[in-house]
CSV table of C-alpha atoms in Angstrom, one decimal:
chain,number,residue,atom,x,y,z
A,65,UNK,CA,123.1,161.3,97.2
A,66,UNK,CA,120.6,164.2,96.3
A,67,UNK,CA,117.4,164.4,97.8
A,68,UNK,CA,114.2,165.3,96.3
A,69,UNK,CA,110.8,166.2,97.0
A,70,UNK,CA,108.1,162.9,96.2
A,71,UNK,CA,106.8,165.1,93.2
A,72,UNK,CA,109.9,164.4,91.1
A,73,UNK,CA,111.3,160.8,92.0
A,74,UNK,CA,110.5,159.8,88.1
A,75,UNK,CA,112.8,162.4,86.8
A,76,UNK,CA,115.8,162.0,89.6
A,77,UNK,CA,115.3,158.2,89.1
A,78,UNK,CA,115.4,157.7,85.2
A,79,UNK,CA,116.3,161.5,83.9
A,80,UNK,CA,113.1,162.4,82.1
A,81,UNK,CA,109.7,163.8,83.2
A,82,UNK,CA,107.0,160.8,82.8
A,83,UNK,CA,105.3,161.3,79.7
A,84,UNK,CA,103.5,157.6,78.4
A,85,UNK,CA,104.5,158.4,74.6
A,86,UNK,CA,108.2,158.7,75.0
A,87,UNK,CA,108.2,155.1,77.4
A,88,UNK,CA,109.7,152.8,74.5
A,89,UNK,CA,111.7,155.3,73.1
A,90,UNK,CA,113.7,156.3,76.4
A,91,UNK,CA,113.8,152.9,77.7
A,92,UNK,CA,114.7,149.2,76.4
A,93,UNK,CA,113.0,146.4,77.8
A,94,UNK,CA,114.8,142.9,77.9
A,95,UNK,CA,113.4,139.6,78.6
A,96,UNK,CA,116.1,137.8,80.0
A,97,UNK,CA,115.0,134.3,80.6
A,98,UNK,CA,111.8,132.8,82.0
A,99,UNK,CA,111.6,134.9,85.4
A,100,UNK,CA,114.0,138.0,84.9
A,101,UNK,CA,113.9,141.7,83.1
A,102,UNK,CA,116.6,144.1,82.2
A,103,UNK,CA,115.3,147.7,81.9
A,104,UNK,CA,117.8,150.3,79.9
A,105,UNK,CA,117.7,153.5,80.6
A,106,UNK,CA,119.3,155.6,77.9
A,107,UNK,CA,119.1,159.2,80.0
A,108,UNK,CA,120.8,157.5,82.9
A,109,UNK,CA,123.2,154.8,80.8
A,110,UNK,CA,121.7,152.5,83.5
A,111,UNK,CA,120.1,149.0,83.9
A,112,UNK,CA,117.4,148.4,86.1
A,113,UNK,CA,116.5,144.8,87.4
A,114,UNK,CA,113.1,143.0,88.3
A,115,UNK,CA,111.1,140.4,87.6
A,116,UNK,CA,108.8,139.3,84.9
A,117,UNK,CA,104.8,139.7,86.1
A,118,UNK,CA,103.6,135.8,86.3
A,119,UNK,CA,99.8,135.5,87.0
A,120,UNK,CA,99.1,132.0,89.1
A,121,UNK,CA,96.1,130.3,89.7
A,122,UNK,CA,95.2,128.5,93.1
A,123,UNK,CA,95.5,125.1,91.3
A,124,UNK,CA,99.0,126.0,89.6
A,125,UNK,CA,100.8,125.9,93.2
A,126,UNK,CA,102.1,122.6,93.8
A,127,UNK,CA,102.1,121.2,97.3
A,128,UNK,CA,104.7,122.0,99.1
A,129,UNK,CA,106.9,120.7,102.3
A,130,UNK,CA,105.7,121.5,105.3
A,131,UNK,CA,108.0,123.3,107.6
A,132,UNK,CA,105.9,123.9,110.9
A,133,UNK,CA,106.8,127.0,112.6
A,134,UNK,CA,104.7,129.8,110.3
A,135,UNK,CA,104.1,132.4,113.0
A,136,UNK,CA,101.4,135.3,112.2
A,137,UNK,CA,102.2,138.9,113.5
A,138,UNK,CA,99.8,141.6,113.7
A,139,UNK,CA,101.0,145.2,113.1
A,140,UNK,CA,99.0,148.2,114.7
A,141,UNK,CA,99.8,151.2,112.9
A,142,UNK,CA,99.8,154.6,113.6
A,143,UNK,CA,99.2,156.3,110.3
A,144,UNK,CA,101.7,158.2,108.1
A,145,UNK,CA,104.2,159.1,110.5
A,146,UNK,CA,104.7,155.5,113.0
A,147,UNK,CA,107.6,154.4,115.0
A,148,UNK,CA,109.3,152.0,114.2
A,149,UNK,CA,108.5,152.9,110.1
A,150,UNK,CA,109.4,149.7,108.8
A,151,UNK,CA,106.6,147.8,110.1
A,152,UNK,CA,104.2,150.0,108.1
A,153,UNK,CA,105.5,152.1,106.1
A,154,UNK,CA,106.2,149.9,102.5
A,155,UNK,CA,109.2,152.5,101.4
A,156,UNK,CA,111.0,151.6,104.7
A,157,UNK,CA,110.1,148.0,104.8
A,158,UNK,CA,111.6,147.4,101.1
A,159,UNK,CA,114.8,149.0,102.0
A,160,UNK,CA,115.2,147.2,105.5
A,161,UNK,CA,118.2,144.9,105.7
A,162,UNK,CA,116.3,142.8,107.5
A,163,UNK,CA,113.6,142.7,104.7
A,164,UNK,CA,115.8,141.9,102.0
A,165,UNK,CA,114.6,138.8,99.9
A,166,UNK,CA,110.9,139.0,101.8
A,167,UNK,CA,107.8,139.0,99.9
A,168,UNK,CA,105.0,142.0,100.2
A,169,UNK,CA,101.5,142.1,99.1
A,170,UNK,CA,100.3,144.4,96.9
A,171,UNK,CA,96.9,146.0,96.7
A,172,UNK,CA,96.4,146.5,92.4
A,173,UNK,CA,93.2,146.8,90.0
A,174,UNK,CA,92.8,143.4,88.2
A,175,UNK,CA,95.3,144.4,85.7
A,176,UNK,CA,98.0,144.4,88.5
A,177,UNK,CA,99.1,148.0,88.4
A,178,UNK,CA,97.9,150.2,91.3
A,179,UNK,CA,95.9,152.9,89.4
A,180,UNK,CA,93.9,155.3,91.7
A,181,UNK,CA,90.4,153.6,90.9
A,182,UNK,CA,87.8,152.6,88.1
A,183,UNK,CA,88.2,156.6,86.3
A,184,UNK,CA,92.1,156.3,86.4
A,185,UNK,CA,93.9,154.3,83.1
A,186,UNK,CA,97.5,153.0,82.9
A,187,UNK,CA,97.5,155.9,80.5
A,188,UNK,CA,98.2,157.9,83.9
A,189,UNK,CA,100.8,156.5,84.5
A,190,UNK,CA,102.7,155.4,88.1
A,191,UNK,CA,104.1,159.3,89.2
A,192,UNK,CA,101.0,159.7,91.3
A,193,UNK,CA,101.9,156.6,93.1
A,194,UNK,CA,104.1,158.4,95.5
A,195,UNK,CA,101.3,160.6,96.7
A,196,UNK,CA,98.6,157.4,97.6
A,197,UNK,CA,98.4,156.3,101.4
A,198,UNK,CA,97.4,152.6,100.0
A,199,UNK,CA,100.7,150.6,101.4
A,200,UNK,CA,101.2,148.8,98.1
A,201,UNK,CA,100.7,151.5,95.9
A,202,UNK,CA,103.3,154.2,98.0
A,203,UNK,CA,105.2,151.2,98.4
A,204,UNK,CA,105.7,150.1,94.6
A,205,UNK,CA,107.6,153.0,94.4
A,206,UNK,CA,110.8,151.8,95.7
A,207,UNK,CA,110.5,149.3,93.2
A,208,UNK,CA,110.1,151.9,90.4
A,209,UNK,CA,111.5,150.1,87.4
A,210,UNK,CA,109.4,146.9,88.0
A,211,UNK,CA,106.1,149.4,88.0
A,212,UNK,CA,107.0,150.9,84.8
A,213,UNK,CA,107.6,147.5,83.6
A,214,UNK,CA,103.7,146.2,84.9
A,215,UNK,CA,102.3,149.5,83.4
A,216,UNK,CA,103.4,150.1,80.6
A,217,UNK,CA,104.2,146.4,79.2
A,218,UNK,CA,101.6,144.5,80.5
A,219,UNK,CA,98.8,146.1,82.1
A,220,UNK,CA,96.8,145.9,78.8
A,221,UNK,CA,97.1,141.9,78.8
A,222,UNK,CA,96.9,141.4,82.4
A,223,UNK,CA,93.5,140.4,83.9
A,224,UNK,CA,93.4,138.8,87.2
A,225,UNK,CA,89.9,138.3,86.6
A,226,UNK,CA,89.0,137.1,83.5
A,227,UNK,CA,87.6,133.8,84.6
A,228,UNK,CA,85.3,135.3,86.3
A,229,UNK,CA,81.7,137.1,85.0
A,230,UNK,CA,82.3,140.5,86.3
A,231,UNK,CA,81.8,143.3,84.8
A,232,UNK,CA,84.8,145.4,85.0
A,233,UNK,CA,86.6,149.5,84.1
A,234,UNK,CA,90.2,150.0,84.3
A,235,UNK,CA,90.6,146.5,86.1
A,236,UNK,CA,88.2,147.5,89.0
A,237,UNK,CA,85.2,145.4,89.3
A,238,UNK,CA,81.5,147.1,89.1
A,239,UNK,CA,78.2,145.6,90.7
A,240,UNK,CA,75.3,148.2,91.1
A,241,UNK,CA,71.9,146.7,92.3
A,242,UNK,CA,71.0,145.5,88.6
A,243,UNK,CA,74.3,144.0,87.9
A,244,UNK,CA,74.3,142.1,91.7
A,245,UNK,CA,70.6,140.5,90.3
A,246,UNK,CA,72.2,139.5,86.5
A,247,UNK,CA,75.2,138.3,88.9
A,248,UNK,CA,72.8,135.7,91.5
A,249,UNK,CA,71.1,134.1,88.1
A,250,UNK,CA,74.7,132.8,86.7
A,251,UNK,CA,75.4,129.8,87.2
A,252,UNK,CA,78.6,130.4,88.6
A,253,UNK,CA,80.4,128.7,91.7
A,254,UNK,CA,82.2,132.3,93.3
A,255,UNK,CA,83.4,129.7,96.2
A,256,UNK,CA,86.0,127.6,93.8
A,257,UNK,CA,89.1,129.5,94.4
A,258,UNK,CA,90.2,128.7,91.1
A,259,UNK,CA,88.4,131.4,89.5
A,260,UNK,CA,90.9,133.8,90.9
A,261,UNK,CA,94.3,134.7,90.3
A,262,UNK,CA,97.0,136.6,91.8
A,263,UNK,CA,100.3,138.4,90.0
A,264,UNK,CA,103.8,137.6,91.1
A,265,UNK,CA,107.3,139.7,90.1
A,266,UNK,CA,110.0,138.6,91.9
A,267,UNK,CA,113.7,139.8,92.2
A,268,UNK,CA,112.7,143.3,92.3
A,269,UNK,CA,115.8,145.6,92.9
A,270,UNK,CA,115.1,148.5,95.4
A,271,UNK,CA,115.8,151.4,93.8
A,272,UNK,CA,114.3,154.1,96.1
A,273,UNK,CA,114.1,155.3,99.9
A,274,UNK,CA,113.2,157.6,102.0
A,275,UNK,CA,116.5,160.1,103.1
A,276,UNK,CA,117.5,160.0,105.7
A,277,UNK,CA,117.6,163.3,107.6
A,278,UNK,CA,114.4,164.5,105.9
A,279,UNK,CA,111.5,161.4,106.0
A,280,UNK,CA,109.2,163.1,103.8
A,281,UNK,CA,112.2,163.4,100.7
A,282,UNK,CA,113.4,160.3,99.1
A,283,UNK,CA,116.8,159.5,97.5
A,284,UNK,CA,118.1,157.4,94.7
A,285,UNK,CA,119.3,154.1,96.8
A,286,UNK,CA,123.8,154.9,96.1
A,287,UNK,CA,124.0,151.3,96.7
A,288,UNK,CA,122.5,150.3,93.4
A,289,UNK,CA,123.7,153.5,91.9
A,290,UNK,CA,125.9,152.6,88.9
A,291,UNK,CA,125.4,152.5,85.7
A,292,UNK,CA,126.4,148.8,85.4
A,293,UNK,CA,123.8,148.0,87.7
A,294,UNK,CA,123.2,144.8,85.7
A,295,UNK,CA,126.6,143.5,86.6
A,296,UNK,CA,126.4,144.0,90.4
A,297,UNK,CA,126.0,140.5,92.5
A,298,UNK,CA,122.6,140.1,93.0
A,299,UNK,CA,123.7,139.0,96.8
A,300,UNK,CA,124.9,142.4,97.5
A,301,UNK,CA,121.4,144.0,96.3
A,302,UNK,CA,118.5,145.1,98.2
A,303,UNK,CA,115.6,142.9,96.2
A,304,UNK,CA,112.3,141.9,97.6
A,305,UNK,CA,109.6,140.0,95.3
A,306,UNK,CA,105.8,141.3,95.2
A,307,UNK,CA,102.9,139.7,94.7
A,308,UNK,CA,99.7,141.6,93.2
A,309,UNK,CA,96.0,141.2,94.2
A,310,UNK,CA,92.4,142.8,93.5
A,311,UNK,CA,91.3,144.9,96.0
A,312,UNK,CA,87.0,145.6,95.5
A,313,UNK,CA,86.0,149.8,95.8
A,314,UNK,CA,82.8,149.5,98.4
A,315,UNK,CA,82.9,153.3,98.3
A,316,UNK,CA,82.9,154.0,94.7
A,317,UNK,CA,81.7,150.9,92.7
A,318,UNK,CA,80.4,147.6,94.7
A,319,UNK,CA,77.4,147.8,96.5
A,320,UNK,CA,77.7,146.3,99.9
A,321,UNK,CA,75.1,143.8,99.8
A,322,UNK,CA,75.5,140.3,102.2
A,323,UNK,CA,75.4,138.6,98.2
A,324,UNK,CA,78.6,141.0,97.1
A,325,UNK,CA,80.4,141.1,100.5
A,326,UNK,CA,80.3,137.1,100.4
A,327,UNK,CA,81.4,137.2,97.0
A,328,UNK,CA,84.5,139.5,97.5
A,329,UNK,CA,85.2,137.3,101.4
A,330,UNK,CA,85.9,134.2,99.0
A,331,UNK,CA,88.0,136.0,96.7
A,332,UNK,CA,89.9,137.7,99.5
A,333,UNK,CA,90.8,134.4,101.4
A,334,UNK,CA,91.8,132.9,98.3
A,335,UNK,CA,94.3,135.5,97.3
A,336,UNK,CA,95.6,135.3,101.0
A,337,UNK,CA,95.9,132.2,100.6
A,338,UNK,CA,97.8,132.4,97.1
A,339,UNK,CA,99.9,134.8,98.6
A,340,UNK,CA,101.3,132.8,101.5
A,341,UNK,CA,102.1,130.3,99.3
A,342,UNK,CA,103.8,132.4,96.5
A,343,UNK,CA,106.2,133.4,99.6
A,344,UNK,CA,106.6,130.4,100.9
A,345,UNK,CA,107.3,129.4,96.8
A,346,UNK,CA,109.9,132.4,96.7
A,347,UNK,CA,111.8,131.4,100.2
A,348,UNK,CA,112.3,127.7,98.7
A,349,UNK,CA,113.7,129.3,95.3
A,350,UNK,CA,115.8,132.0,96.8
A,351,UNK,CA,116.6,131.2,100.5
A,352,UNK,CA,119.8,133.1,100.8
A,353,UNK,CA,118.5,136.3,101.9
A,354,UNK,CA,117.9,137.2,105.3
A,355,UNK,CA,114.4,138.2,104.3
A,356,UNK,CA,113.2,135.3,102.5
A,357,UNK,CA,110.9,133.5,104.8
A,358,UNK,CA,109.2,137.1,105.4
A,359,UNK,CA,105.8,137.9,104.2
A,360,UNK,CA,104.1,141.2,104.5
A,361,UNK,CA,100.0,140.9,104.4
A,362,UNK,CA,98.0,144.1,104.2
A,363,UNK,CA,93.9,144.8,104.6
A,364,UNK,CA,93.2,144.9,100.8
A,365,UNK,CA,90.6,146.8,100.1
A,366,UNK,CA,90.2,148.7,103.7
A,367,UNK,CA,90.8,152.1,102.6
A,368,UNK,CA,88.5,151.6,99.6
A,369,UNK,CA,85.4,150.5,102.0
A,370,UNK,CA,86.2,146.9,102.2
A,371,UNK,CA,84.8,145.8,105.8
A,372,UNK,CA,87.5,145.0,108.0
A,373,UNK,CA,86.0,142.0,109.3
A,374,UNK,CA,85.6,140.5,105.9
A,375,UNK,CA,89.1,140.7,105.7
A,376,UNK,CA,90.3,139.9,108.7
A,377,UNK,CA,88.1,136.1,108.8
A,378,UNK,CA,90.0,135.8,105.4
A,379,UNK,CA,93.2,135.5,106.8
A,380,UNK,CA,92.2,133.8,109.8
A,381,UNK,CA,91.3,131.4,107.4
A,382,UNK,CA,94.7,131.0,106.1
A,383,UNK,CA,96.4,130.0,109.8
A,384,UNK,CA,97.0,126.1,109.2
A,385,UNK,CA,98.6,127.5,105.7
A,386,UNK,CA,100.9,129.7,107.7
A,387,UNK,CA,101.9,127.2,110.4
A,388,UNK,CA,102.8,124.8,108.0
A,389,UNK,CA,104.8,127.4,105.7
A,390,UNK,CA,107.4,128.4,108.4
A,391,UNK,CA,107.1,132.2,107.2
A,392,UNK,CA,107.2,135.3,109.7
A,393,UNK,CA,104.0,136.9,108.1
A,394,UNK,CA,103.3,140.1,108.9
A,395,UNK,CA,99.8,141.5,109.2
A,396,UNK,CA,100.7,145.1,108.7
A,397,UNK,CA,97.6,147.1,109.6
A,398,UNK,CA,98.3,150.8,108.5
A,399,UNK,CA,96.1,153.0,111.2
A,400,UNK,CA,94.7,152.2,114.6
A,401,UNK,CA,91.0,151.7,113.3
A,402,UNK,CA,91.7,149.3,111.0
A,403,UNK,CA,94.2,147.2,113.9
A,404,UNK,CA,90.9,147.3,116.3
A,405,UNK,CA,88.6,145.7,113.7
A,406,UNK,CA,91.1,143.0,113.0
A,407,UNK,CA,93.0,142.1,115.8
A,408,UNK,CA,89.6,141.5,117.5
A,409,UNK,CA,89.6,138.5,115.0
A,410,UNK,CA,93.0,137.8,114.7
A,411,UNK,CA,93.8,137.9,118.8
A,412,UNK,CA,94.1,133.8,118.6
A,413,UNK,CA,95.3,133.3,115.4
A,414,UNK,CA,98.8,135.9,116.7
A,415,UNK,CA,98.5,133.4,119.8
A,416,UNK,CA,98.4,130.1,118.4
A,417,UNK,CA,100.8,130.8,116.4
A,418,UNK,CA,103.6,132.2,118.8
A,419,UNK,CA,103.4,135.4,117.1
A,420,UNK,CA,103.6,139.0,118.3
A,421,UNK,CA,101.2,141.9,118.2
A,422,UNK,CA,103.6,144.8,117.3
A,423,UNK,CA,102.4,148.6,118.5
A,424,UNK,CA,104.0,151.4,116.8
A,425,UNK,CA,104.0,155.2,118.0
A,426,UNK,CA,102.6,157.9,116.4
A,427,UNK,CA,105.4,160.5,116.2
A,428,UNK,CA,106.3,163.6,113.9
A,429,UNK,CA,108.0,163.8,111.0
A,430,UNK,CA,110.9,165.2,112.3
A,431,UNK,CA,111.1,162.3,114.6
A,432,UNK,CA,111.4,159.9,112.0
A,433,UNK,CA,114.3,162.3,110.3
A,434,UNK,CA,116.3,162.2,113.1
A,435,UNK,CA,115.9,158.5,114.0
A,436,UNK,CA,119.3,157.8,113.0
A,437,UNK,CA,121.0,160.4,114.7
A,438,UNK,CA,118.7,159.2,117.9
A,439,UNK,CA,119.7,155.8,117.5
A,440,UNK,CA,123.5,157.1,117.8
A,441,UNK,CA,123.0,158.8,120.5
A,442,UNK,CA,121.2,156.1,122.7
A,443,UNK,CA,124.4,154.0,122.0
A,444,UNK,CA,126.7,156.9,122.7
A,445,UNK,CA,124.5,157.2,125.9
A,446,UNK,CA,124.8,153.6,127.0
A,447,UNK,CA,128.5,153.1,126.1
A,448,UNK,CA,129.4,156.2,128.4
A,449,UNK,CA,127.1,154.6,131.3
A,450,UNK,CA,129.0,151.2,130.7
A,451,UNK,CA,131.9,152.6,130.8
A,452,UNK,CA,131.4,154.4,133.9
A,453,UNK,CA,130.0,151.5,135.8
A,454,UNK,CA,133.0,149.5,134.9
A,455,UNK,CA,135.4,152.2,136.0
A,456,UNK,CA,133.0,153.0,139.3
A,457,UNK,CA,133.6,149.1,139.7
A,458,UNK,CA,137.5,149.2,139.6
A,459,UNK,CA,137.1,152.4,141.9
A,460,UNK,CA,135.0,150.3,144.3
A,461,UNK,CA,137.6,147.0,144.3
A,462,UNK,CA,140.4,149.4,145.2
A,463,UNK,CA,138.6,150.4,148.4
A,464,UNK,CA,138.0,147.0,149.0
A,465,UNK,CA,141.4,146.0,149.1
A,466,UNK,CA,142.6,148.3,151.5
C-alpha cells in the first residue's frame, strides 16, 4: 500500500479533498439495524463499517455480573515518539492484534466529535484531527469513517449535556466568574451522576495505521482494502468500539474555582465510571475478539488544564467497578508529567488490583520505523545463539564420550 503524509489521509482514504458541502453527495449513509452503519463511498466504490453513536445515561446501564478479576494498569508515557507505541499512541493501539475488539475512551466536546475547542464548529470538519496530540482525537483517525459519520450526521443533535444548566459554544462548556455565581444559586444537584451522559459507537472498522517503515506516514489498512468491504467477515476485521466523553477547557473557558473544579470531579468520575461499564457491556455482547475485555482510559481534560489530580481521584473512584468487571483497563497517561501526578494517586489502586505500571521509552522517530525490522533481527539474533549452543552442546557430548 502507498504511504502518505498525515496532511492528506482524507483524500487517500475516501478519494476526495474534505470539503463539508460535497459530504452527502460523495457519500451514502445507511442505517443498517439498531447498532450498525454502512458508509458508501462513490470515489472509492467502497463500504465503510461502524457503529451507530448511542448516548447512555448512568441509570440506562443495567447491572451487570460480576466477574472479579478487573485489573487497572497505569501507562507512563513518553510523549510523541514512546516505546513500545501501542500503549500510548491511539493509531497503534487501534490497529494492534492484540487490541482488536477493546474499547477506548475518547476525549470529545459535548456533541461527541473532537473539534479543537469552543471557536472550532463541526463545520471544520475532522482533517485537522490527524495533527492534535489529544489521544482520542489523533486516535479517531484510524476510525475515519465512524468520525465522518459523528460529524457530519449527528454532531448537530448530539448533546451530552443537555440535562445539565451549562452554558455551552460548539459543545464546550463556559463558566467565567459571573456565570460560576448564576451557577451556585441553581437549584441543581451537580453530584447525581444522572445528569451526565457519555456516547458509545461500537464495531468501528480500523481503517488507518501508521506505515510501517516511516512512523510519521500512515497507510490505508490492505486488510480492509476492498471495495466489498461490507461483505468481509467481521471476525477477520480489525474493529474496536469507542466511547465518547466531555472533557472541561481550564485554559481557555472554565475558571478554576474549588466550586467549578468540584463540579467538573463529579462529572469526571461519572463518565469513568460509564465508561467501564460500556466496555464491560461491549465484552458481554461481542466476546470473540481477543481485545474485548480491554479498556483504554485517558486523563480527559489534561492537556486542556484539567488538574491531574481531579482526574486521577476520579478513577480511583471507580476501582471496586473495575474489580468486579474483569477488564484489563488501561490508564494510558500520554507524557511523564501527567504519569507523576497520577500514579502518585493511583500507586494502590495498580496494586490492589494485581495490575502493572507500564514505562515506555522515549525514542526517535526513526526508531519506531524501524521497529519491525528490529524485532526481526533480535529473533534472527537469538535463533543463531540457540542454535549455536545446541551445536556447542553436541560438540561438548562428543568429547565426553571419548
Amino acid at each position: 500500500m502507498d504511504d502518505f503524509f498525515p496532511i492528506f489521509w482524507f483524500p487517500h482514504l475516501f478519494g476526495i479533498e474534505e470539503d463539508p458541502k460535497l459530504i452527502k453527495e460523495y457519500f451514502d449513509f445507511k442505517i443498517v439495524d439498531k447498532d450498525k452503519v454502512e458508509i458508501y463511498c462513490k470515489m472509492k466504490e467502497r463500504t465503510f463499517k461502524c457503529g451507530r453513536l448511542l448516548s447512555k445515561s448512568f441509570s440506562s446501564f443495567h447491572a451487570l455480573k460480576t466477574r472479579g478479576g478487573g485489573k487497572l494498569h497505569i501507562v507512563c508515557g513518553n510523549g510523541e515518539f514512546s516505546y513500545p507505541p501501542q500503549f500510548t499512541d491511539f493509531i497503534v493501539a487501534q490497529n494492534h492484534p492484540d487490541f482488536n475488539g477493546a474499547t477506548f475512551q475518547i476525549g470529545s466536546s459535548a456533541k461527541a466529535i473532537q473539534n479543537a475547542d469552543s471557536n472550532t464548529s463541526a463545520i471544520r470538519g475532522i482533517s485537522d484531527y490527524a495533527f492534535d496530540t489529544i489521544q482520542g482525537t489523533i486516535g479517531s483517525v484510524a476510525t475515519a469513517q465512524a468520525a465522518l459519520y459523528r460529524n457530519y450526521l449527528c454532531s448537530s443533535k448530539m448533546d451530552l449535556l443537555d440535562e445539565t444548566p451549562f452554558v455551552k459554544k460548539n459543545g464546550f462548556v463556559l463558566i467565567d466568574e459571573e456565570e460560576a455565581e448564576r451557577l451556585k444559586k441553581l437549584d441543581f444537584d451537580f453530584s447525581d451522576f444522572n445528569h451526565y451522559k457519555i456516547a458509545i459507537q461500537r464495531n468501528c472498522e480500523v481503517v488507518l495505521r501508521r506505515d510501517r517503515s516511516v512512523f510519521t506516514k500512515f497507510c490505508v489498512n490492505e486488510c480492509n482494502d476492498s471495495k466489498n468491504g461490507s461483505d468481509k467477515n467481521d471476525e477477520q476485521t480489525q474493529m474496536v468500539h469507542q466511547v465518547f466523553c466531555v472533557h472541561f477547557d481550564f485554559k481557555n473557558d472554565i475558571i478554576p474555582t474549588k466550586f467549578t473544579k468540584t463540579i467538573v470531579r463529579n462529572i469526571l468520575e461519572a463518565q469513568y465510571r460509564m465508561t467501564i461499564m460500556a466496555a464491560w457491556e461491549n465484552s458481554l455482547l461481542y466476546p470473540n475478539k481477543p481485545g474485548s475485555k480491554v479498556l483504554f482510559l485517558t486523563p480527559l481534560g489534561s492537556r486542556m488544564g484539567t488538574s491531574r489530580r481531579l482526574i486521577a481521584e476520579a478513577v480511583e473512584a471507580c476501582k471496586d467497578l473495575i474489580i468486579d468487571s474483569g477488564l484489563e483497563v488501561y490508564f494510558s497517561c500520554p507524557k511523564k508529567s501527567d504519569f507523576d501526578k497520577c500514579e502518585s494517586i493511583l500507586k494502590e489502586v495498580v496494586e490492589e488490583t494485581d495490575g502493572n505500571t507500564i514505562i515506555t521509552k522515549q525514542v526517535t522517530e526513526d526508531d519506531l520505523s524501524q521497529l519491525d525490522d528490529c524485532q526481526y533481527s533480535h529473533f534472527i539474533l537469538w535463533t543463531v545463539i540457540i542454535c549455536l549452543a545446541l551445536l556447542f552442546g553436541l560438540y561438548m557430548s562428543k568429547i565426553l564420550k571419548f
